[in-house]
mmCIF file of C-alpha atoms and ligand atoms in Angstrom:
data_model
loop_
_atom_site.group_PDB
_atom_site.id
_atom_site.type_symbol
_atom_site.label_atom_id
_atom_site.label_comp_id
_atom_site.label_asym_id
_atom_site.label_seq_id
_atom_site.Cartn_x
_atom_site.Cartn_y
_atom_site.Cartn_z
ATOM 1 C CA MET A 1 76.887 127.779 74.004
ATOM 2 C CA ASN A 2 77.092 124.048 73.723
ATOM 3 C CA LYS A 3 79.428 124.398 70.972
ATOM 4 C CA TYR A 4 81.936 126.311 72.979
ATOM 5 C CA LEU A 5 81.610 124.071 76.028
ATOM 6 C CA SER A 6 82.350 121.121 73.824
ATOM 7 C CA LEU A 7 85.303 123.066 72.418
ATOM 8 C CA LEU A 8 86.475 123.793 75.851
ATOM 9 C CA PHE A 9 86.278 120.238 76.854
ATOM 10 C CA VAL A 10 88.527 119.328 73.706
ATOM 11 C CA VAL A 11 91.005 121.851 74.504
ATOM 12 C CA VAL A 12 91.147 120.693 78.202
ATOM 13 C CA CYS A 13 91.402 116.951 77.227
ATOM 14 C CA PHE A 14 93.912 117.695 74.675
ATOM 15 C CA TYR A 15 95.980 119.833 77.183
ATOM 16 C CA HIS A 16 95.832 116.915 79.628
ATOM 17 C CA THR A 17 96.842 114.299 76.995
ATOM 18 C CA ALA A 18 99.629 116.438 75.941
ATOM 19 C CA ALA A 19 100.722 117.127 79.526
ATOM 20 C CA THR A 20 100.685 113.453 80.265
ATOM 21 C CA ALA A 21 102.749 112.591 77.081
ATOM 22 C CA THR A 22 105.193 115.433 78.052
ATOM 23 C CA ALA A 23 105.957 113.768 81.405
ATOM 24 C CA GLN A 24 106.480 110.623 79.918
ATOM 25 C CA ALA A 25 108.514 111.507 76.958
ATOM 26 C CA PRO A 26 109.852 114.912 76.931
ATOM 27 C CA ALA A 27 109.046 117.343 73.684
ATOM 28 C CA ASN A 28 110.838 116.068 70.503
ATOM 29 C CA VAL A 29 111.856 119.144 68.631
ATOM 30 C CA SER A 30 111.718 117.281 65.320
ATOM 31 C CA GLY A 31 108.053 116.317 65.850
ATOM 32 C CA GLY A 32 108.455 112.750 64.786
ATOM 33 C CA SER A 33 109.007 109.872 67.084
ATOM 34 C CA LEU A 34 112.413 109.020 67.959
ATOM 35 C CA LEU A 35 113.744 105.444 68.053
ATOM 36 C CA VAL A 36 115.506 106.121 71.395
ATOM 37 C CA ASP A 37 112.124 106.705 73.040
ATOM 38 C CA THR A 38 110.681 103.569 71.801
ATOM 39 C CA LYS A 39 113.750 101.379 72.353
ATOM 40 C CA CYS A 40 115.279 102.825 75.509
ATOM 41 C CA SER A 41 112.149 103.350 77.651
ATOM 42 C CA LYS A 42 111.190 99.627 78.171
ATOM 43 C CA CYS A 43 113.274 98.324 81.076
ATOM 44 C CA HIS A 44 113.782 101.774 82.801
ATOM 45 C CA THR A 45 112.683 105.379 82.252
ATOM 46 C CA LEU A 46 114.072 107.624 79.649
ATOM 47 C CA LYS A 47 115.081 109.733 82.491
ATOM 48 C CA ARG A 48 117.738 107.061 83.251
ATOM 49 C CA VAL A 49 118.957 107.473 79.580
ATOM 50 C CA PHE A 50 119.258 111.285 79.511
ATOM 51 C CA VAL A 51 120.235 112.259 82.944
ATOM 52 C CA THR A 52 124.016 111.034 82.025
ATOM 53 C CA GLN A 53 126.317 113.110 79.902
ATOM 54 C CA LYS A 54 128.722 110.682 77.931
ATOM 55 C CA SER A 55 131.212 110.975 75.021
ATOM 56 C CA GLY A 56 130.159 109.415 71.698
ATOM 57 C CA GLU A 57 132.521 106.463 72.392
ATOM 58 C CA GLU A 58 130.774 106.077 75.926
ATOM 59 C CA TRP A 59 127.281 105.996 74.279
ATOM 60 C CA GLN A 60 128.538 103.281 71.891
ATOM 61 C CA THR A 61 129.610 101.159 74.947
ATOM 62 C CA THR A 62 126.371 101.765 76.708
ATOM 63 C CA VAL A 63 124.014 101.264 73.700
ATOM 64 C CA GLN A 64 125.899 98.082 72.933
ATOM 65 C CA LYS A 65 125.390 96.849 76.357
ATOM 66 C CA MET A 66 121.792 97.578 76.309
ATOM 67 C CA ARG A 67 121.418 95.858 73.029
ATOM 68 C CA ASP A 68 123.021 92.810 74.552
ATOM 69 C CA LYS A 69 120.410 92.495 77.062
ATOM 70 C CA ASN A 70 117.755 91.872 74.358
ATOM 71 C CA PRO A 71 119.193 91.713 70.827
ATOM 72 C CA ALA A 72 115.837 91.091 69.223
ATOM 73 C CA TRP A 73 114.413 94.414 70.686
ATOM 74 C CA ILE A 74 117.435 96.764 69.577
ATOM 75 C CA LYS A 75 118.679 95.724 66.077
ATOM 76 C CA PRO A 76 122.227 96.255 65.010
ATOM 77 C CA GLU A 77 121.264 98.962 62.404
ATOM 78 C CA ASP A 78 119.485 100.975 65.238
ATOM 79 C CA VAL A 79 122.469 101.506 67.393
ATOM 80 C CA GLU A 80 123.951 104.317 65.281
ATOM 81 C CA GLN A 81 120.472 106.186 64.794
ATOM 82 C CA ILE A 82 119.913 105.895 68.520
ATOM 83 C CA ILE A 83 123.237 107.381 69.387
ATOM 84 C CA LYS A 84 122.810 110.274 66.825
ATOM 85 C CA GLU A 85 119.297 110.864 68.490
ATOM 86 C CA ILE A 86 120.666 110.977 72.150
ATOM 87 C CA LYS A 87 123.434 113.445 70.927
ATOM 88 C CA THR A 88 121.027 115.667 69.198
ATOM 89 C CA PHE A 89 118.393 115.853 71.852
ATOM 90 C CA TRP A 90 120.510 115.501 74.963
ATOM 91 C CA PRO A 91 120.372 119.351 75.625
ATOM 92 C CA ASP A 92 116.573 119.620 75.439
ATOM 93 C CA ARG A 93 116.049 116.563 77.274
ATOM 94 C CA ILE A 94 118.283 117.548 80.220
ATOM 95 C CA GLN A 95 116.699 121.032 80.176
ATOM 96 C CA ALA A 96 113.181 119.525 80.324
ATOM 97 C CA LEU A 97 114.276 117.180 83.179
ATOM 98 C CA THR A 98 115.593 119.918 85.127
ATOM 99 C CA ALA A 99 112.508 122.022 84.416
ATOM 100 C CA GLU A 100 110.149 119.280 85.528
ATOM 101 C CA LYS A 101 112.203 118.183 88.345
ATOM 102 C CA LYS A 102 110.043 117.987 91.409
ATOM 103 C CA GLU A 103 110.866 119.397 94.960
ATOM 104 C CA PHE A 104 110.004 116.986 97.691
ATOM 105 C CA GLU A 105 109.313 117.975 101.128
ATOM 106 C CA ASP A 106 109.528 114.275 102.226
ATOM 107 C CA THR A 107 113.331 113.357 101.715
ATOM 108 C CA ARG A 108 112.300 109.850 101.064
ATOM 109 C CA PHE A 109 110.924 110.834 97.698
ATOM 110 C CA LEU A 110 113.600 112.984 96.988
ATOM 111 C CA PHE A 111 116.124 110.219 97.595
ATOM 112 C CA VAL A 112 114.376 108.007 95.229
ATOM 113 C CA ASP A 113 114.050 110.802 92.525
ATOM 114 C CA ARG A 114 117.590 111.682 92.712
ATOM 115 C CA CYS A 115 119.530 108.385 93.461
ATOM 116 C CA ALA A 116 117.517 105.681 91.913
ATOM 117 C CA PHE A 117 118.209 105.960 88.195
ATOM 118 C CA CYS A 118 121.874 105.276 87.972
ATOM 119 C CA HIS A 119 122.029 102.101 89.999
ATOM 120 C CA SER A 120 120.073 100.025 92.293
ATOM 121 C CA LEU A 121 118.955 101.590 95.593
ATOM 122 C CA ASN A 122 119.892 98.195 97.107
ATOM 123 C CA ARG A 123 123.512 99.067 96.032
ATOM 124 C CA ILE A 124 123.139 102.266 98.030
ATOM 125 C CA LEU A 125 121.172 100.776 101.051
ATOM 126 C CA ILE A 126 123.492 97.844 101.779
ATOM 127 C CA LYS A 127 126.442 100.122 102.548
ATOM 128 C CA ASN A 128 127.107 101.025 106.069
ATOM 129 C CA LYS A 129 128.583 104.523 106.161
ATOM 130 C CA THR A 130 128.895 107.312 108.706
ATOM 131 C CA GLY A 131 127.338 110.567 108.151
ATOM 132 C CA LYS A 132 130.522 111.965 106.953
ATOM 133 C CA GLU A 133 131.126 109.026 104.560
ATOM 134 C CA TRP A 134 127.622 109.599 103.325
ATOM 135 C CA ALA A 135 128.380 113.131 102.470
ATOM 136 C CA GLU A 136 131.323 112.289 100.603
ATOM 137 C CA THR A 137 129.626 109.628 98.372
ATOM 138 C CA VAL A 138 126.728 111.989 97.804
ATOM 139 C CA GLU A 139 128.969 114.730 96.801
ATOM 140 C CA ASN A 140 130.817 112.339 94.462
ATOM 141 C CA MET A 141 127.298 111.402 93.013
ATOM 142 C CA ARG A 142 126.373 114.975 92.795
ATOM 143 C CA LEU A 143 129.436 115.689 90.521
ATOM 144 C CA GLN A 144 128.351 112.900 88.185
ATOM 145 C CA ALA A 145 124.840 114.630 87.610
ATOM 146 C CA PRO A 146 125.294 118.287 88.705
ATOM 147 C CA ASP A 147 122.410 119.574 86.426
ATOM 148 C CA TYR A 148 120.099 117.292 88.334
ATOM 149 C CA LEU A 149 121.249 117.023 91.832
ATOM 150 C CA SER A 150 121.757 120.374 93.646
ATOM 151 C CA LYS A 151 123.978 121.057 96.636
ATOM 152 C CA GLU A 152 120.929 121.436 98.713
ATOM 153 C CA ASP A 153 119.686 118.048 97.703
ATOM 154 C CA ALA A 154 122.914 116.487 98.364
ATOM 155 C CA VAL A 155 122.985 117.766 101.882
ATOM 156 C CA ARG A 156 119.326 116.530 102.718
ATOM 157 C CA ILE A 157 119.965 113.199 101.136
ATOM 158 C CA ALA A 158 123.216 112.500 102.843
ATOM 159 C CA HIS A 159 121.538 113.324 106.122
ATOM 160 C CA TYR A 160 118.663 110.940 105.307
ATOM 161 C CA LEU A 161 121.113 108.283 104.387
ATOM 162 C CA SER A 162 122.892 108.428 107.550
ATOM 163 C CA GLU A 163 119.555 107.313 109.009
ATOM 164 C CA ARG A 164 119.026 104.552 106.384
ATOM 165 C CA ALA A 165 115.567 103.664 104.715
ATOM 166 C CA ASP A 166 113.978 100.948 102.916
ATOM 167 C CA LEU A 167 112.741 101.782 99.282
ATOM 168 C CA LEU A 168 111.801 100.253 96.073
ATOM 169 C CA LYS A 169 114.546 99.871 93.350
ATOM 170 C CA GLU A 170 114.100 100.614 89.566
ATOM 171 C CA ASP A 171 117.475 99.323 88.437
ATOM 172 C CA MET A 172 116.814 96.212 90.803
ATOM 173 C CA GLY A 173 113.700 95.933 88.763
ATOM 174 C CA GLY A 174 115.263 96.201 85.593
ATOM 175 C CA LYS A 175 117.922 93.618 86.425
ATOM 176 C CA LEU A 176 115.366 91.230 87.499
ATOM 177 C CA PHE A 177 113.333 91.882 84.354
ATOM 178 C CA VAL A 178 116.508 90.935 82.140
ATOM 179 C CA SER A 179 117.543 87.807 83.965
ATOM 180 C CA LYS A 180 114.265 86.300 85.008
ATOM 181 C CA CYS A 181 111.664 87.453 82.322
ATOM 182 C CA LEU A 182 113.799 87.674 79.144
ATOM 183 C CA ILE A 183 115.101 84.231 79.430
ATOM 184 C CA CYS A 184 112.004 82.720 78.305
ATOM 185 C CA HIS A 185 110.772 85.677 76.175
ATOM 186 C CA PRO A 186 114.042 86.193 73.857
ATOM 187 C CA GLY A 187 111.820 88.210 71.439
ATOM 188 C CA ASP A 188 110.331 91.681 71.878
ATOM 189 C CA GLN A 189 106.829 90.262 72.778
ATOM 190 C CA ILE A 190 106.719 91.345 76.171
ATOM 191 C CA LEU A 191 108.418 94.670 75.581
ATOM 192 C CA LEU A 192 105.537 95.726 73.482
ATOM 193 C CA GLU A 193 102.711 94.990 75.949
ATOM 194 C CA THR A 194 101.215 97.534 78.010
ATOM 195 C CA HIS A 195 98.908 96.879 81.086
ATOM 196 C CA SER A 196 97.731 98.425 84.245
ATOM 197 C CA LYS A 197 99.359 97.399 87.432
ATOM 198 C CA ALA A 198 96.568 94.849 88.120
ATOM 199 C CA GLY A 199 97.028 93.494 84.733
ATOM 200 C CA TRP A 200 100.766 93.134 85.310
ATOM 201 C CA THR A 201 100.080 91.521 88.701
ATOM 202 C CA LYS A 202 97.867 88.931 86.995
ATOM 203 C CA ILE A 203 100.245 88.070 84.355
ATOM 204 C CA ILE A 204 103.426 88.030 86.613
ATOM 205 C CA GLY A 205 101.587 85.614 89.099
ATOM 206 C CA LYS A 206 100.838 83.310 86.062
ATOM 207 C CA MET A 207 104.559 83.489 85.069
ATOM 208 C CA LYS A 208 105.770 82.741 88.726
ATOM 209 C CA GLU A 209 103.810 79.566 88.502
ATOM 210 C CA LEU A 210 105.025 78.735 84.801
ATOM 211 C CA ALA A 211 108.564 79.264 85.831
ATOM 212 C CA LYS A 212 108.119 77.265 88.899
ATOM 213 C CA ASP A 213 106.767 74.349 86.921
ATOM 214 C CA ALA A 214 109.355 74.607 84.239
ATOM 215 C CA GLN A 215 112.237 74.767 86.836
ATOM 216 C CA VAL A 216 114.294 77.245 84.580
ATOM 217 C CA VAL A 217 114.144 80.177 87.168
ATOM 218 C CA ARG A 218 112.662 80.994 90.591
ATOM 219 C CA LEU A 219 110.821 84.082 90.964
ATOM 220 C CA SER A 220 110.228 85.371 94.655
ATOM 221 C CA HIS A 221 107.314 87.308 95.866
ATOM 222 C CA GLU A 222 109.644 90.218 96.330
ATOM 223 C CA GLU A 223 111.049 89.852 92.995
ATOM 224 C CA CYS A 224 107.705 89.790 91.330
ATOM 225 C CA GLN A 225 106.659 92.829 93.098
ATOM 226 C CA MET A 226 109.550 94.807 92.036
ATOM 227 C CA ILE A 227 109.086 93.823 88.472
ATOM 228 C CA ILE A 228 105.304 94.626 88.710
ATOM 229 C CA ASP A 229 106.333 98.206 90.053
ATOM 230 C CA LEU A 230 108.629 98.482 87.163
ATOM 231 C CA LEU A 231 106.370 97.410 84.254
ATOM 232 C CA ALA A 232 103.430 99.441 85.705
ATOM 233 C CA LYS A 233 105.793 102.559 85.365
ATOM 234 C CA THR A 234 107.704 101.525 81.963
ATOM 235 C CA GLN A 235 104.697 99.555 80.116
ATOM 236 C CA GLY A 236 101.796 100.949 81.983
ATOM 237 C CA PRO A 237 98.586 101.815 80.021
ATOM 238 C CA LYS A 238 98.657 104.818 77.627
ATOM 239 C CA ALA A 239 96.216 107.587 78.509
ATOM 240 C CA ASP A 240 94.094 106.657 75.779
ATOM 241 C CA ASP A 241 94.296 102.949 76.343
ATOM 242 C CA LYS A 242 92.008 101.451 79.024
ATOM 243 C CA SER A 243 93.105 97.756 78.342
ATOM 244 C CA PRO A 244 93.692 95.798 81.467
HETATM 245 C C1 HEC B 301 116.158 94.751 77.964
HETATM 246 C C2 HEC B 301 116.257 95.961 78.816
HETATM 247 C C3 HEC B 301 116.957 97.167 78.652
HETATM 248 C C4 HEC B 301 116.689 97.992 77.617
HETATM 249 C C5 HEC B 301 115.916 97.759 76.088
HETATM 250 C C6 HEC B 301 117.592 99.151 77.742
HETATM 251 N N1 HEC B 301 118.181 99.091 78.885
HETATM 252 FE FE1 HEC B 301 119.370 100.613 79.663
HETATM 253 N N2 HEC B 301 119.594 99.434 81.376
HETATM 254 C C7 HEC B 301 119.010 98.218 81.634
HETATM 255 C C8 HEC B 301 119.392 97.709 83.023
HETATM 256 C C9 HEC B 301 118.808 96.359 83.687
HETATM 257 C C10 HEC B 301 120.229 98.556 83.398
HETATM 258 C C11 HEC B 301 121.067 98.672 84.820
HETATM 259 C C12 HEC B 301 122.110 97.785 84.952
HETATM 260 C C13 HEC B 301 123.204 97.760 84.061
HETATM 261 O O1 HEC B 301 123.821 98.818 83.655
HETATM 262 O O2 HEC B 301 123.256 96.819 83.232
HETATM 263 C C14 HEC B 301 120.359 99.744 82.374
HETATM 264 C C15 HEC B 301 121.097 100.862 82.578
HETATM 265 C C16 HEC B 301 121.273 101.848 81.762
HETATM 266 C C17 HEC B 301 122.070 102.969 81.857
HETATM 267 C C18 HEC B 301 122.972 103.467 83.096
HETATM 268 C C19 HEC B 301 124.426 102.528 82.904
HETATM 269 C C20 HEC B 301 125.353 103.068 81.839
HETATM 270 O O3 HEC B 301 125.948 102.330 81.092
HETATM 271 O O4 HEC B 301 125.536 104.307 82.071
HETATM 272 C C21 HEC B 301 122.021 103.711 80.798
HETATM 273 C C22 HEC B 301 122.728 105.174 80.440
HETATM 274 C C23 HEC B 301 121.065 102.962 79.831
HETATM 275 N N3 HEC B 301 120.738 101.966 80.501
HETATM 276 C C24 HEC B 301 120.759 103.580 78.695
HETATM 277 C C25 HEC B 301 119.866 102.705 77.835
HETATM 278 C C26 HEC B 301 119.674 103.241 76.373
HETATM 279 C C27 HEC B 301 120.303 104.421 75.633
HETATM 280 C C28 HEC B 301 118.782 102.267 75.869
HETATM 281 C C29 HEC B 301 118.507 102.136 74.426
HETATM 282 C C30 HEC B 301 119.271 101.882 73.394
HETATM 283 C C31 HEC B 301 118.561 101.404 76.846
HETATM 284 N N4 HEC B 301 119.190 101.659 78.057
HETATM 285 C C32 HEC B 301 117.712 100.202 76.721
HETATM 286 C C33 HEC B 301 118.144 97.538 80.814
HETATM 287 C C34 HEC B 301 117.824 98.102 79.553
HETATM 288 C C1 HEC B 302 124.586 110.124 87.144
HETATM 289 C C2 HEC B 302 124.457 108.754 87.687
HETATM 290 C C3 HEC B 302 124.435 108.497 89.471
HETATM 291 C C4 HEC B 302 123.506 109.400 90.094
HETATM 292 C C5 HEC B 302 122.530 110.037 89.986
HETATM 293 C C6 HEC B 302 123.904 108.580 91.416
HETATM 294 N N1 HEC B 302 125.017 107.740 91.373
HETATM 295 FE FE1 HEC B 302 125.861 106.587 92.875
HETATM 296 N N2 HEC B 302 127.054 105.614 91.406
HETATM 297 C C7 HEC B 302 127.054 105.969 90.241
HETATM 298 C C8 HEC B 302 128.204 105.147 89.466
HETATM 299 C C9 HEC B 302 128.616 105.191 87.964
HETATM 300 C C10 HEC B 302 128.699 104.527 90.469
HETATM 301 C C11 HEC B 302 129.791 103.471 90.332
HETATM 302 C C12 HEC B 302 131.078 104.222 90.514
HETATM 303 C C13 HEC B 302 131.764 103.840 91.845
HETATM 304 O O1 HEC B 302 131.667 102.729 92.209
HETATM 305 O O2 HEC B 302 132.354 104.742 92.554
HETATM 306 C C14 HEC B 302 128.176 104.567 91.649
HETATM 307 C C15 HEC B 302 128.195 104.263 92.965
HETATM 308 C C16 HEC B 302 127.516 104.356 94.107
HETATM 309 C C17 HEC B 302 127.708 103.896 95.381
HETATM 310 C C18 HEC B 302 128.798 102.655 95.656
HETATM 311 C C19 HEC B 302 130.085 103.351 95.755
HETATM 312 C C20 HEC B 302 130.508 103.926 97.190
HETATM 313 O O3 HEC B 302 130.949 105.049 97.131
HETATM 314 O O4 HEC B 302 130.015 103.481 97.976
HETATM 315 C C21 HEC B 302 127.003 104.457 96.352
HETATM 316 C C22 HEC B 302 126.889 103.965 97.749
HETATM 317 C C23 HEC B 302 126.124 105.340 95.634
HETATM 318 N N3 HEC B 302 126.618 105.307 94.131
HETATM 319 C C24 HEC B 302 125.143 106.219 96.113
HETATM 320 C C25 HEC B 302 124.515 107.088 95.304
HETATM 321 C C26 HEC B 302 123.541 107.998 96.070
HETATM 322 C C27 HEC B 302 123.124 108.115 97.403
HETATM 323 C C28 HEC B 302 122.945 108.947 95.125
HETATM 324 C C29 HEC B 302 121.913 110.106 95.244
HETATM 325 C C30 HEC B 302 122.439 111.096 95.984
HETATM 326 C C31 HEC B 302 123.503 108.482 93.784
HETATM 327 N N4 HEC B 302 124.387 107.266 94.090
HETATM 328 C C32 HEC B 302 123.254 108.992 92.655
HETATM 329 C C33 HEC B 302 126.253 106.859 89.219
HETATM 330 C C34 HEC B 302 125.340 107.732 89.942
HETATM 331 C C1 HEC B 303 109.489 79.523 82.425
HETATM 332 C C2 HEC B 303 109.416 80.568 81.068
HETATM 333 C C3 HEC B 303 108.750 81.753 81.609
HETATM 334 C C4 HEC B 303 109.147 82.881 82.383
HETATM 335 C C5 HEC B 303 110.375 82.650 83.387
HETATM 336 C C6 HEC B 303 108.144 84.111 82.100
HETATM 337 N N1 HEC B 303 107.467 83.685 81.153
HETATM 338 FE FE1 HEC B 303 106.060 85.151 80.384
HETATM 339 N N2 HEC B 303 105.389 83.483 79.223
HETATM 340 C C7 HEC B 303 105.734 82.148 79.078
HETATM 341 C C8 HEC B 303 104.803 81.331 78.291
HETATM 342 C C9 HEC B 303 105.119 79.913 78.010
HETATM 343 C C10 HEC B 303 103.895 82.177 77.896
HETATM 344 C C11 HEC B 303 102.512 81.965 77.114
HETATM 345 C C12 HEC B 303 101.530 81.022 77.826
HETATM 346 C C13 HEC B 303 100.308 81.794 78.386
HETATM 347 O O1 HEC B 303 99.981 82.911 77.898
HETATM 348 O O2 HEC B 303 99.708 81.278 79.203
HETATM 349 C C14 HEC B 303 104.139 83.542 78.414
HETATM 350 C C15 HEC B 303 103.251 84.643 78.416
HETATM 351 C C16 HEC B 303 103.654 85.883 78.759
HETATM 352 C C17 HEC B 303 102.901 87.148 78.501
HETATM 353 C C18 HEC B 303 101.681 87.238 77.472
HETATM 354 C C19 HEC B 303 100.564 86.428 78.035
HETATM 355 C C20 HEC B 303 99.616 87.276 78.702
HETATM 356 O O3 HEC B 303 98.974 86.613 79.710
HETATM 357 O O4 HEC B 303 99.236 88.440 78.442
HETATM 358 C C21 HEC B 303 103.510 88.125 79.067
HETATM 359 C C22 HEC B 303 103.037 89.714 79.126
HETATM 360 C C23 HEC B 303 104.745 87.658 79.801
HETATM 361 N N3 HEC B 303 104.633 86.192 79.719
HETATM 362 C C24 HEC B 303 105.425 88.376 80.668
HETATM 363 C C25 HEC B 303 106.267 87.807 81.350
HETATM 364 C C26 HEC B 303 107.085 88.490 82.470
HETATM 365 C C27 HEC B 303 106.982 90.001 82.826
HETATM 366 C C28 HEC B 303 107.972 87.546 83.199
HETATM 367 C C29 HEC B 303 108.939 87.868 84.297
HETATM 368 C C30 HEC B 303 108.173 88.085 85.466
HETATM 369 C C31 HEC B 303 107.884 86.413 82.443
HETATM 370 N N4 HEC B 303 106.890 86.467 81.522
HETATM 371 C C32 HEC B 303 108.507 85.143 82.784
HETATM 372 C C33 HEC B 303 106.864 81.788 79.723
HETATM 373 C C34 HEC B 303 107.661 82.351 80.881
#
């Protein structure tokens, strides 16, 4: 009996780990680990990568642009391999993305989920638009990601935006991370570290003081908060890693 119980436990744990892993990095058909998954999930989520459909030439431009943000992290010889992987796995990933897409009762969450991965929410929220203009903008956005943004989503978001809201921004966090953290860490050191949110909070508090003393860059409390939220997401603890 005990044997069966422990077997069940193992199965449940395995299922749990597999489900968690799938949520973070959708199934990789080849079974191996992909370069795109390691290299492209550090400053934003992989969803940010796979949600857009681009031509080979456009991917070339984007991957180069990403490499320029931290040349030590993405090597010149990685570029072709990453583009090849994106092209190969794009159909599976977009399908997985659509399948795991959540429906939200709260439009605030729907908005963050559907609008925050191509550009900053700041970029959206600073705009003053009428309800009609929001409807037009959101429809334009929908056409850029029709697999992900349904007509029904668009209507709800446009309505929400016409009433405005204050929310956290993933792209904003990413930009801050590149401009404020990577200036002192040109290598891939901090792109490899994983910590819990509390761990990141502690480290970034220290960095804030360091930056102030060195007078190279100023980190405001709000910026630190955005970076912490982002890193807790992109470089949070693994399911099997309890390090602080
Ligand atoms: C060092 C941080 C960093 C890494 C590593 C990184 N990105 Fe980005 N990425 C950003 C930031 C910041 C933005 C948002 C602002 C911008 O476009 O510059 C972004 C935006 C994007 C966008 C939307 C803009 C566009 O051009 O379509 C895509 C797609 C993207 N990244 C793909 C990738 C891919 C693919 C990789 C892996 C090769 C990658 N990123 C690795 C920081 C990074
Ligand atoms: C597939 C990527 C993608 C998604 C998803 C996306 N956008 Fe955009 N958005 C873009 C790009 C690319 C631009 C820049 C092109 C431009 O300036 O017209 C942009 C620009 C904007 C702008 C500035 C230009 C303007 O018309 O005022 C606003 C506002 C905006 N998006 C709102 C939204 C909202 C709201 C959502 C969610 C419904 C959203 N975006 C989702 C890609 C996206
Ligand atoms: C003024 C330069 C500077 C800036 C800006 C800076 N760092 Fe650091 N960072 C350092 C130095 C120097 C160390 C090593 C000293 C230490 O560990 O006390 C370090 C160490 C680290 C470590 C490893 C040490 C640990 O405690 O685990 C991490 C992770 C880190 N930084 C992340 C960041 C992040 C994230 C940002 C952006 C919010 C950032 N750093 C901004 C200079 C900087």
